[in-house]
PDB file of C-alpha atoms in Angstrom:
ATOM      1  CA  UNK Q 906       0.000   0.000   0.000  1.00 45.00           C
ATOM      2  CA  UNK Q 907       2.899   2.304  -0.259  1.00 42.00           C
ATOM      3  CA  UNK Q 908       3.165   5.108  -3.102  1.00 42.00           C
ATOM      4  CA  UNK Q 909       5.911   3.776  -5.649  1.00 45.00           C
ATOM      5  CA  UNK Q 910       6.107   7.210  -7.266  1.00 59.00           C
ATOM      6  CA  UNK Q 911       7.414   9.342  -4.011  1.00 66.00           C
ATOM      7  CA  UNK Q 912      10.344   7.861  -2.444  1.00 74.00           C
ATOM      8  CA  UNK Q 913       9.537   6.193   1.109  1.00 82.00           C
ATOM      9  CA  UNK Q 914      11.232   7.235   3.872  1.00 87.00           C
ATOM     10  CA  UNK Q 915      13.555   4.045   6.085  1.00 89.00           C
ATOM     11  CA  UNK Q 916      11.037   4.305   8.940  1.00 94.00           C
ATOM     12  CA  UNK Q 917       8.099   3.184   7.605  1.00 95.00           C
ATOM     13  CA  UNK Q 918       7.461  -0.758   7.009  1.00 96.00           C
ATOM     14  CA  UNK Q 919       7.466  -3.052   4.438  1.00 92.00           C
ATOM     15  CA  UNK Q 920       3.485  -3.844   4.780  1.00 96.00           C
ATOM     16  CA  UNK Q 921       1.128  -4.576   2.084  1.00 95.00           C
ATOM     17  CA  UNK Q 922      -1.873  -4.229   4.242  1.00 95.00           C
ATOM     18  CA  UNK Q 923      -1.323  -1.386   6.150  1.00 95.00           C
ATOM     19  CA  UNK Q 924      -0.745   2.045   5.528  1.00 91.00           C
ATOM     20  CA  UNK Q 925       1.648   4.346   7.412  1.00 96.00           C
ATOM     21  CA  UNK Q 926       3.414   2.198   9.913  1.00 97.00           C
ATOM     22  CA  UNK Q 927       6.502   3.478  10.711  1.00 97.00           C
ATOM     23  CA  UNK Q 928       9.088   2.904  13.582  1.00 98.00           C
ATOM     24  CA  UNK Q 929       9.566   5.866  15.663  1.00 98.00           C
ATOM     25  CA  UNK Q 930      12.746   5.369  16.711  1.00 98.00           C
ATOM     26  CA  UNK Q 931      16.085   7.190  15.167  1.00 97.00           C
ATOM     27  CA  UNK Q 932      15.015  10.492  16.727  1.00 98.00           C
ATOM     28  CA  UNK Q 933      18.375  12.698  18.141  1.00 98.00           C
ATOM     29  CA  UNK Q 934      16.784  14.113  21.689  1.00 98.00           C
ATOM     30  CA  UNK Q 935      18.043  17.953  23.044  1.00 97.00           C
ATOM     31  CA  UNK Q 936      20.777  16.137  24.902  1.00 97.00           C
ATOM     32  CA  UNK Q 937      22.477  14.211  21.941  1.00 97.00           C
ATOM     33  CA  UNK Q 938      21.092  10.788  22.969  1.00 98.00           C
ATOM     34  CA  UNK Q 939      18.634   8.916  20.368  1.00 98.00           C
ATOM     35  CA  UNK Q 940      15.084   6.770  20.524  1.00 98.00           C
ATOM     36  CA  UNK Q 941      16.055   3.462  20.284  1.00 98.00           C
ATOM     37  CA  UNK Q 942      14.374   1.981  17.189  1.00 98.00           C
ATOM     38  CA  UNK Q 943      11.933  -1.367  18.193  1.00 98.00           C
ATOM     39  CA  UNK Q 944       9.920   0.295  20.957  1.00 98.00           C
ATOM     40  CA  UNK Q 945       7.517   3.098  19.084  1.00 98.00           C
ATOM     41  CA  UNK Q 946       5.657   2.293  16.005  1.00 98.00           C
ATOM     42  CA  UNK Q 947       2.611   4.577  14.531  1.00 98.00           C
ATOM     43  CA  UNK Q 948       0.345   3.333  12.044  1.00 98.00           C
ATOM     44  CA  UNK Q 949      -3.234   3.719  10.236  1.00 97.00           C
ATOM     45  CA  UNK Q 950      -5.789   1.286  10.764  1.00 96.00           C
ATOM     46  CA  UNK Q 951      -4.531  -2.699  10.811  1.00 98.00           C
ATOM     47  CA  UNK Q 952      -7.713  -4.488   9.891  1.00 97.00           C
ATOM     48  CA  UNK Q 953      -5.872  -5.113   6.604  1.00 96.00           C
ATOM     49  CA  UNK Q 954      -2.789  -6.723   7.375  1.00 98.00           C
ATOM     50  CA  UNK Q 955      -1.613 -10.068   5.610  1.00 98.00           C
ATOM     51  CA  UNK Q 956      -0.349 -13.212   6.770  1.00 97.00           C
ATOM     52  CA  UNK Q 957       3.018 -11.619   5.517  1.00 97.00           C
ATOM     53  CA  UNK Q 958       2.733  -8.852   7.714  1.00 97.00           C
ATOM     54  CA  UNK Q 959       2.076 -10.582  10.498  1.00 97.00           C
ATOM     55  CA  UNK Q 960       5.073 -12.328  10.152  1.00 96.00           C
ATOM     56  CA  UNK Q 961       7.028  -9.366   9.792  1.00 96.00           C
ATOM     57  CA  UNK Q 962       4.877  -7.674  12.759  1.00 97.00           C
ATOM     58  CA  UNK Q 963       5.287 -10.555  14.973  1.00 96.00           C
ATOM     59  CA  UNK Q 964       9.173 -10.439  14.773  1.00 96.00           C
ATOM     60  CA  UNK Q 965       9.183  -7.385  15.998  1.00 97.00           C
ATOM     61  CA  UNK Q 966       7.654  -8.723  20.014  1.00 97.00           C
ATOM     62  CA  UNK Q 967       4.907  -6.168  19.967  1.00 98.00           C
ATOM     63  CA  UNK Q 968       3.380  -6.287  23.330  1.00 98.00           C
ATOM     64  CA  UNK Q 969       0.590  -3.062  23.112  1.00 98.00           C
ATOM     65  CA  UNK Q 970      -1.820  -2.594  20.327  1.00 98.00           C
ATOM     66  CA  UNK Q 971      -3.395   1.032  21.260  1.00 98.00           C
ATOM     67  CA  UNK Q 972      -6.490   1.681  19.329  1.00 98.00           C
ATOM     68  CA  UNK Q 973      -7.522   5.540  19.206  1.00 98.00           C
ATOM     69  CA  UNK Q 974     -10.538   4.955  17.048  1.00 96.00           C
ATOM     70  CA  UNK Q 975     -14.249   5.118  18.242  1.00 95.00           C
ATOM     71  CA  UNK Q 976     -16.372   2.551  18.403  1.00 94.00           C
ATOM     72  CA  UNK Q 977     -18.227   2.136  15.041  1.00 93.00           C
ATOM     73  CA  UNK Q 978     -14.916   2.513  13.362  1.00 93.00           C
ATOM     74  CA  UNK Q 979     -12.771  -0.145  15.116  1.00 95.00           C
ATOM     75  CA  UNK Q 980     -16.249  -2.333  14.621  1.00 94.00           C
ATOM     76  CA  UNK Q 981     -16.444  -2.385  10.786  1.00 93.00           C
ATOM     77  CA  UNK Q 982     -12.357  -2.270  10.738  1.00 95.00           C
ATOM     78  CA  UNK Q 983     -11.792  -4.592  13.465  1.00 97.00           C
ATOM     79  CA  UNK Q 984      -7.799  -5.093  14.814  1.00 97.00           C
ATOM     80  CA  UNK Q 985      -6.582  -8.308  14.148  1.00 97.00           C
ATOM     81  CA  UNK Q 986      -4.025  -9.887  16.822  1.00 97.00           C
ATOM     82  CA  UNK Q 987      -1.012  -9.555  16.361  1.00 96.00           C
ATOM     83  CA  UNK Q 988       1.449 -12.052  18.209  1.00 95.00           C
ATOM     84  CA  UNK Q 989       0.973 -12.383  21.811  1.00 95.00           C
ATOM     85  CA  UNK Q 990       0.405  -8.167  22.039  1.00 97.00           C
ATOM     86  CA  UNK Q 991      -2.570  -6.778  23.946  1.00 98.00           C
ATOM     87  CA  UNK Q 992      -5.259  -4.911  22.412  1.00 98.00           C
ATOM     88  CA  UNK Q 993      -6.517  -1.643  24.180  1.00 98.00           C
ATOM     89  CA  UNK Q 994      -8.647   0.744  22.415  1.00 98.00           C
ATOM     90  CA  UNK Q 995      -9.700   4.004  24.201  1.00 98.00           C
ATOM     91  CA  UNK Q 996     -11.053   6.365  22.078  1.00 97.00           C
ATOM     92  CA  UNK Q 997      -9.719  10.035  21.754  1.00 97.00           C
ATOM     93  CA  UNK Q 998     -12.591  11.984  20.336  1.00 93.00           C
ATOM     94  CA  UNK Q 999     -14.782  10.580  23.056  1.00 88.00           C
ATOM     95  CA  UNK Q1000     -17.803  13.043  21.357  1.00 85.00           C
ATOM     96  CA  UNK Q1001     -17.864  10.631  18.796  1.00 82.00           C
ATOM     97  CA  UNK Q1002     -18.005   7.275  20.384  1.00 87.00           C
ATOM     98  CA  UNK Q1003     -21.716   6.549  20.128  1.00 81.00           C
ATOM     99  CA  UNK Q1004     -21.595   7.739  16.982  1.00 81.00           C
ATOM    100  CA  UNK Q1005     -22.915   5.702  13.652  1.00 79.00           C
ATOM    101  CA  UNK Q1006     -20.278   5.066  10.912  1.00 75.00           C
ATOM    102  CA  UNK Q1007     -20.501   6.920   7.784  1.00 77.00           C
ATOM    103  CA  UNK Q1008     -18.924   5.761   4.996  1.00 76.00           C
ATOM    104  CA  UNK Q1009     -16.632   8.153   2.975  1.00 74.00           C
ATOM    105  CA  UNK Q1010     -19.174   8.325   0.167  1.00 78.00           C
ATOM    106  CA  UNK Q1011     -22.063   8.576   2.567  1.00 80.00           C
ATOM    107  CA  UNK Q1012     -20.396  11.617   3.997  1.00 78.00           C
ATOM    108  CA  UNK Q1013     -19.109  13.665   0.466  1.00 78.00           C
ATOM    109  CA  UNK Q1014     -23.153  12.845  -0.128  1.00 78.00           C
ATOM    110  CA  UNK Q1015     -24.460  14.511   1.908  1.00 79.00           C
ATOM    111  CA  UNK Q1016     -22.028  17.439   2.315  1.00 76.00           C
ATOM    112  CA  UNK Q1017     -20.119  16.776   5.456  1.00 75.00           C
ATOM    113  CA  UNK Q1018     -16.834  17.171   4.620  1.00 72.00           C
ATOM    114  CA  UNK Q1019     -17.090  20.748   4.302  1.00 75.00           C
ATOM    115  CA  UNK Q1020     -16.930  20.318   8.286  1.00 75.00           C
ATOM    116  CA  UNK Q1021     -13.266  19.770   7.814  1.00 74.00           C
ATOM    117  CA  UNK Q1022     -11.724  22.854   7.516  1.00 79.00           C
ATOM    118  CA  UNK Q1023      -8.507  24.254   8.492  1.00 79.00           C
ATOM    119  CA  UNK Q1024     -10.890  25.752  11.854  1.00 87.00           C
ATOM    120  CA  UNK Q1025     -11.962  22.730  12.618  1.00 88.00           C
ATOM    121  CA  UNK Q1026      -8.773  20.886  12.658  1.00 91.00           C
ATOM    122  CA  UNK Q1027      -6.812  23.467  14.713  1.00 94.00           C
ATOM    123  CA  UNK Q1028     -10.115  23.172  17.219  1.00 95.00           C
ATOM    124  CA  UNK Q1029      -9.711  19.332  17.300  1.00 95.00           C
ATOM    125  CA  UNK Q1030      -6.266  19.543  18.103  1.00 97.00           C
ATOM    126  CA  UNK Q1031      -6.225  21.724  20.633  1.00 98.00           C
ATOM    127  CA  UNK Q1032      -9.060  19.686  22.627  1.00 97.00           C
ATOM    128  CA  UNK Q1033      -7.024  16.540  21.962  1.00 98.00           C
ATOM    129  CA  UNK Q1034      -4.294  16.590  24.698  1.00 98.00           C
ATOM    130  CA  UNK Q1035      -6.075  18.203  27.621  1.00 98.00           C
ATOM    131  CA  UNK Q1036      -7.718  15.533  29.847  1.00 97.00           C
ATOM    132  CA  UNK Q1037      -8.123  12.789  27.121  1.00 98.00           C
ATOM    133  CA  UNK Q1038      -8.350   9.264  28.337  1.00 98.00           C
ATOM    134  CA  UNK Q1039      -6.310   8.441  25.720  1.00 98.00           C
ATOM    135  CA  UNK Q1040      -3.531   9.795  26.032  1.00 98.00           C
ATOM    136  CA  UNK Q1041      -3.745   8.771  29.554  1.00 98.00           C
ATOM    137  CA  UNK Q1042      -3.644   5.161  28.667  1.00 98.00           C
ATOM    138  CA  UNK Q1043      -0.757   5.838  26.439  1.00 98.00           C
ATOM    139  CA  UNK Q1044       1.352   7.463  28.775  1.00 98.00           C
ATOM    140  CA  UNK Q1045       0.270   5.220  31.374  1.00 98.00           C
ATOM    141  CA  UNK Q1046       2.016   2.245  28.956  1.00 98.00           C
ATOM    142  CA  UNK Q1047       5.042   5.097  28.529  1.00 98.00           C
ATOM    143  CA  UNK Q1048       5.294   5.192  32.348  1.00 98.00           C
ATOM    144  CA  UNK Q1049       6.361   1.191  32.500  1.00 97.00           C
ATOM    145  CA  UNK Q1050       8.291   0.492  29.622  1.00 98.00           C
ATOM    146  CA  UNK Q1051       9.646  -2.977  30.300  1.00 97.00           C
ATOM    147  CA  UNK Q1052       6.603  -4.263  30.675  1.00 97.00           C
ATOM    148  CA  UNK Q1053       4.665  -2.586  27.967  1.00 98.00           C
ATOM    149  CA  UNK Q1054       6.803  -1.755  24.980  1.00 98.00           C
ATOM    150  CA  UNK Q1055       7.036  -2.261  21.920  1.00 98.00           C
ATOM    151  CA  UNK Q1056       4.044  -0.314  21.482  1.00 98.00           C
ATOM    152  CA  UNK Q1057       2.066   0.277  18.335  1.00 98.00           C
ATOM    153  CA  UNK Q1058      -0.318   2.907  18.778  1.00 98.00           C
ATOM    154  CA  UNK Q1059      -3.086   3.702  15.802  1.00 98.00           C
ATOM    155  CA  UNK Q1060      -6.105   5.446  14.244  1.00 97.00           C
ATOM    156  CA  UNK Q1061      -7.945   5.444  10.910  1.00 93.00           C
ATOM    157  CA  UNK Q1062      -5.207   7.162   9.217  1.00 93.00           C
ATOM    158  CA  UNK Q1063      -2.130   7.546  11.563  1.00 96.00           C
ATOM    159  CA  UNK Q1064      -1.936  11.189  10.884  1.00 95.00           C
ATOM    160  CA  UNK Q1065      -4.488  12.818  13.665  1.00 96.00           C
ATOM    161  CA  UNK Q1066      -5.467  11.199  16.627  1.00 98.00           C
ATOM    162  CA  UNK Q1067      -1.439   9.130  16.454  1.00 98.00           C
ATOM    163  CA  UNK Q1068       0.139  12.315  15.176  1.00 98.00           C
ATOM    164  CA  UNK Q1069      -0.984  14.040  18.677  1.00 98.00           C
ATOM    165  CA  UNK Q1070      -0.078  10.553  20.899  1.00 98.00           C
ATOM    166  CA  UNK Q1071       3.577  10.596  19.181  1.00 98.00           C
ATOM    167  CA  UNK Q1072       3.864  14.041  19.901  1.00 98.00           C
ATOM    168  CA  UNK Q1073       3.668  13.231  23.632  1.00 98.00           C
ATOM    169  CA  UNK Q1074       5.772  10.143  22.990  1.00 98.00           C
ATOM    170  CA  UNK Q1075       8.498  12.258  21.530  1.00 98.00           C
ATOM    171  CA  UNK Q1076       8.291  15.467  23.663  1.00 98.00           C
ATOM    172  CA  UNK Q1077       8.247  13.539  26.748  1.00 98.00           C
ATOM    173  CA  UNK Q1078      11.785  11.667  25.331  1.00 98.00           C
ATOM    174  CA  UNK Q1079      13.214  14.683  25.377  1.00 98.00           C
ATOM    175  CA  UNK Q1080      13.101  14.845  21.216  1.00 98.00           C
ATOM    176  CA  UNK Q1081      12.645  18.941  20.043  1.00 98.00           C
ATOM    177  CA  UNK Q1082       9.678  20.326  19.128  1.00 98.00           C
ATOM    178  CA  UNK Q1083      10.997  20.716  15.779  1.00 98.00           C
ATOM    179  CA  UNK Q1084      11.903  17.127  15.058  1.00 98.00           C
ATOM    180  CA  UNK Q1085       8.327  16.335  16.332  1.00 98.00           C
ATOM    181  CA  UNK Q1086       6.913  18.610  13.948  1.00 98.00           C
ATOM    182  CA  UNK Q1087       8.759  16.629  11.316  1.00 97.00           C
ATOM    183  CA  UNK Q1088       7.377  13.429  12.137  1.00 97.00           C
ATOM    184  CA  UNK Q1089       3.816  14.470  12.266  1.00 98.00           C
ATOM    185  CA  UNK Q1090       4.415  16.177   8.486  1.00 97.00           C
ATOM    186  CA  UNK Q1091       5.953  12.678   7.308  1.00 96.00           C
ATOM    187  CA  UNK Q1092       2.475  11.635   6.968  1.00 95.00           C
ATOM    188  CA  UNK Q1093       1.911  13.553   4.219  1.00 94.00           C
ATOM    189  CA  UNK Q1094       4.182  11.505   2.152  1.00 93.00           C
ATOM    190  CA  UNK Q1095       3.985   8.308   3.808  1.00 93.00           C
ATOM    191  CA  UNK Q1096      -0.472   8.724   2.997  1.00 91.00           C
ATOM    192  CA  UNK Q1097       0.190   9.536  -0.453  1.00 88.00           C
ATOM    193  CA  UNK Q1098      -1.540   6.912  -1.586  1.00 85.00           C
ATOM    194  CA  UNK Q1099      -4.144   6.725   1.008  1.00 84.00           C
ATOM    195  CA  UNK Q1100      -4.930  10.521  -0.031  1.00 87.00           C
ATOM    196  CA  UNK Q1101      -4.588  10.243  -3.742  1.00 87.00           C
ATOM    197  CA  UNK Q1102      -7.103   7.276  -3.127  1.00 84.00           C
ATOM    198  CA  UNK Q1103      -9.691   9.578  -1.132  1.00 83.00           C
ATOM    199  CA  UNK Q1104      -9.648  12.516  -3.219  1.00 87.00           C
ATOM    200  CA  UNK Q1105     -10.274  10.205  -6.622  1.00 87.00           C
ATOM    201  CA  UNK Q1106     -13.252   8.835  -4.690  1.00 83.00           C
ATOM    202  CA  UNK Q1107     -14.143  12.388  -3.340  1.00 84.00           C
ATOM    203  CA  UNK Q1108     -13.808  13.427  -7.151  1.00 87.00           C
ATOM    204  CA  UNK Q1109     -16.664  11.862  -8.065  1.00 85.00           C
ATOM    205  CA  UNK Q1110     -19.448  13.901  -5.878  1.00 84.00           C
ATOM    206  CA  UNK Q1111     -17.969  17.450  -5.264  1.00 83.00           C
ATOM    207  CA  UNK Q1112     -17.148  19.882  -7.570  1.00 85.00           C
ATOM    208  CA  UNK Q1113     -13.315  21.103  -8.699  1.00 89.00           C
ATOM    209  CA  UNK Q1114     -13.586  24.234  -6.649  1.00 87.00           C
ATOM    210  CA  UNK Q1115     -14.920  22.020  -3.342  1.00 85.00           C
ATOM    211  CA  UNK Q1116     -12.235  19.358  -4.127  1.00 85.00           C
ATOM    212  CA  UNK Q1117      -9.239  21.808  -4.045  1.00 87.00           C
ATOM    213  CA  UNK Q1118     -10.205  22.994  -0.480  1.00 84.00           C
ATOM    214  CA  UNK Q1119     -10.840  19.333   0.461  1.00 83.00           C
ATOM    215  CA  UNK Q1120      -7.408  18.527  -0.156  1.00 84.00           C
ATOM    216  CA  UNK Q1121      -6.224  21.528   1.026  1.00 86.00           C
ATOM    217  CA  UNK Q1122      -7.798  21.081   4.751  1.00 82.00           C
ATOM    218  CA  UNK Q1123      -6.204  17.314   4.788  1.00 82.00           C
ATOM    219  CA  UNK Q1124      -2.707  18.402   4.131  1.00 89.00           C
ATOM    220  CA  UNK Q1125      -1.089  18.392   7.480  1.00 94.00           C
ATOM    221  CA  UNK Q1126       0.756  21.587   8.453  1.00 95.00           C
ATOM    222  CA  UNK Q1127       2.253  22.616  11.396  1.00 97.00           C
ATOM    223  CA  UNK Q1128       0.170  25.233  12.558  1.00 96.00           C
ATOM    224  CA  UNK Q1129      -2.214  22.114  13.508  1.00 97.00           C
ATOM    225  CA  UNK Q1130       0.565  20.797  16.249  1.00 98.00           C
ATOM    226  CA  UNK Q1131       1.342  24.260  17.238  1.00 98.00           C
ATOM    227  CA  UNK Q1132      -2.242  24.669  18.127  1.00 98.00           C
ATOM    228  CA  UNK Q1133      -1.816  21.354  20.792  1.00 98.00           C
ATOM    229  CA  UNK Q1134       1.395  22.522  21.819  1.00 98.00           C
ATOM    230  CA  UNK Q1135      -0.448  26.064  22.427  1.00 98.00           C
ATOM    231  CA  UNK Q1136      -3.079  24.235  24.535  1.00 98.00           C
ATOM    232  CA  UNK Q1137      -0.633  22.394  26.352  1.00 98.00           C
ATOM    233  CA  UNK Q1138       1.342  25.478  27.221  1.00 98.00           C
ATOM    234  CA  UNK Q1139      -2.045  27.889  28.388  1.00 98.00           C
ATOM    235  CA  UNK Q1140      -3.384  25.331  30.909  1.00 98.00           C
ATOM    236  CA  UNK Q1141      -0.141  24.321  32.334  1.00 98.00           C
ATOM    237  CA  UNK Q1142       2.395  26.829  31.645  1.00 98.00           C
ATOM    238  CA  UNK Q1143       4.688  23.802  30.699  1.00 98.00           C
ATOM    239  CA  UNK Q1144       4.784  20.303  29.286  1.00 98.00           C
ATOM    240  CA  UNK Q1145       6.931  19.515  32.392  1.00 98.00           C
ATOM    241  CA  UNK Q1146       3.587  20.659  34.485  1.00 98.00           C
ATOM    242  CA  UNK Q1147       1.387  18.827  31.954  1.00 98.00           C
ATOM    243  CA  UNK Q1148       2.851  15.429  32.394  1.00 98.00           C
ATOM    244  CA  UNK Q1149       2.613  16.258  36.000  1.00 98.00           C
ATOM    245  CA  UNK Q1150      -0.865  17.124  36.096  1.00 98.00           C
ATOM    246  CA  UNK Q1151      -2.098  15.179  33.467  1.00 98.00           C
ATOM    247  CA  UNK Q1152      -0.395  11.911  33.398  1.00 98.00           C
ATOM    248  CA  UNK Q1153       1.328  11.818  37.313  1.00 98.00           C
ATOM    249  CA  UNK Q1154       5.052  11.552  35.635  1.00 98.00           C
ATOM    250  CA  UNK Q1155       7.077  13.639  37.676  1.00 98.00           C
ATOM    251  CA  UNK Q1156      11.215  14.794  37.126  1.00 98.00           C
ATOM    252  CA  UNK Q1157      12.232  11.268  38.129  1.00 98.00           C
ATOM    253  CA  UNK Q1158       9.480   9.405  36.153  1.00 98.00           C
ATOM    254  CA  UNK Q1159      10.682  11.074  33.350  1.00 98.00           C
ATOM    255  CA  UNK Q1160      14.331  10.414  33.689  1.00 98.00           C
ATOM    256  CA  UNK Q1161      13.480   6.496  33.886  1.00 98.00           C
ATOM    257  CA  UNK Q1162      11.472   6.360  31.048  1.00 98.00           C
ATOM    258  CA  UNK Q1163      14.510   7.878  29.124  1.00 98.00           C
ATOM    259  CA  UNK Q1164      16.681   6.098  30.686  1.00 98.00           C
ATOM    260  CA  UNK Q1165      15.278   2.657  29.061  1.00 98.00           C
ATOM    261  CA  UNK Q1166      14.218   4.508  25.659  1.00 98.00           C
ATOM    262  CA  UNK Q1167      17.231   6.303  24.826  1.00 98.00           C
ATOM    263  CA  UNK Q1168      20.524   5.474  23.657  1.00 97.00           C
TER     264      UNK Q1168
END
């Protein structure tokens, strides 16, 4: 499922059935040290992996699956198991849990993606972080690393919902914001196909016009992860306080957690 026409960058997999699952590690921190590759992957959904890739996925000793989709999604998209891992999903837009699925033709139908504009995104993500379950079961996995890493943590598409989770992964690692910022935009290449594949589809019911600012709200830019950094920063004055407050990791939490992620 990868784009053959844009080159692929090293982190992401191999997988036929998956899109956008990529090993987090390789990332340089502020103090020189670097995430160990093995022990973060992101990805889009997984309902489509092959016996192939579950060979390849099962080498790797997974132990956490963390679903971030809501209910009707991971229903009609079901996770498959993967080795001996354990499967958690805890939705982060809780609004949307009860929710019925729409299908992405039910939804250019009827005129709901105009919902997603750039407005809306920078809204989503600045709700995202601040007291999301979540997040909380993410960090509570971060918190005891030998027992709960590798991790793989996922959404429909990797980009959102993961691209806030690896934030915290990464800032919390002591990676710079900057190098976080390039992760989340590596989506945009590693989706390429995904994307092309939507906006064909979307093609078909909306006009050129409508189409153009479709694909123009998807792109991922950083203003988006500015706007959950921003959040993070006005209700706790700093992501040191936020992990704190949010999560309970304290200075010495912290150090431990790096201490078995970084090398």
């Amino acid at each position: 499922m990868t784009s053959h026409t844009i080159p692929q960058p090293e982190c992401l997999l191999p997988l036929e059935g998956a899109f956008n699952f990529r090993d987090m590690g390789g990332y340089r921190t502020a103090d020189g040290r670097t995430v160990k590759h093995g022990l973060f992957y992101r990805a889009a959904e997984l309902t489509g992996l092959t016996p192939g890739d579950h060979k390849v996925l099962e080498a790797l000793g997974i132990r956490h699956v963390l679903d971030y989709r809501n209910r009707a999604e991971a229903e009609l998209k079901p996770d498959p198991q993967i080795g001996q891992a354990v499967l958690s999903r805890v939705p982060a837009n809780m609004a949307a849990e009860s929710s019925p699925h729409v299908t992405l033709e039910q939804m250019f139908e009827a005129g709901m993606h105009k919902a997603f504009t750039a407005d809306m995104l920078t809204k989503m993500y600045a709700a995202l972080p601040i007291g999301n379950e979540a997040y909380k079961h993410l960090m509570k996995l971060l918190a005891e690393p030998e027992l709960h890493l590798p991790l793989v943590h996922h959404c429909a598409g990797g980009r959102d919902r993961t691209g806030v989770g690896s934030l915290l992964i990464l800032l919390t690692l002591g990676v710079p914001y900057e190098t976080a910022v390039e992760d989340f935009l590596l989506s945009n290449v590693t989706l390429t196909a995904y994307h092309d594949h939507l906006f064909e589809m979307a093609s078909r019911y909306v006009s050129k016009e409508e189409l153009e600012s479709f694909q123009e709200a998807m792109l991922l830019k950083q203003p988006l992860l500015d706007a959950t950094k921003t959040s993070i920063h006005e209700t706790y004055g700093s992501f040191e306080r936020y992990l704190q407050a949010e999560f309970g990791i304290d200075a010495a939490a912290r150090e431990r957690i790096q201490a078995y992620c970084l090398q």
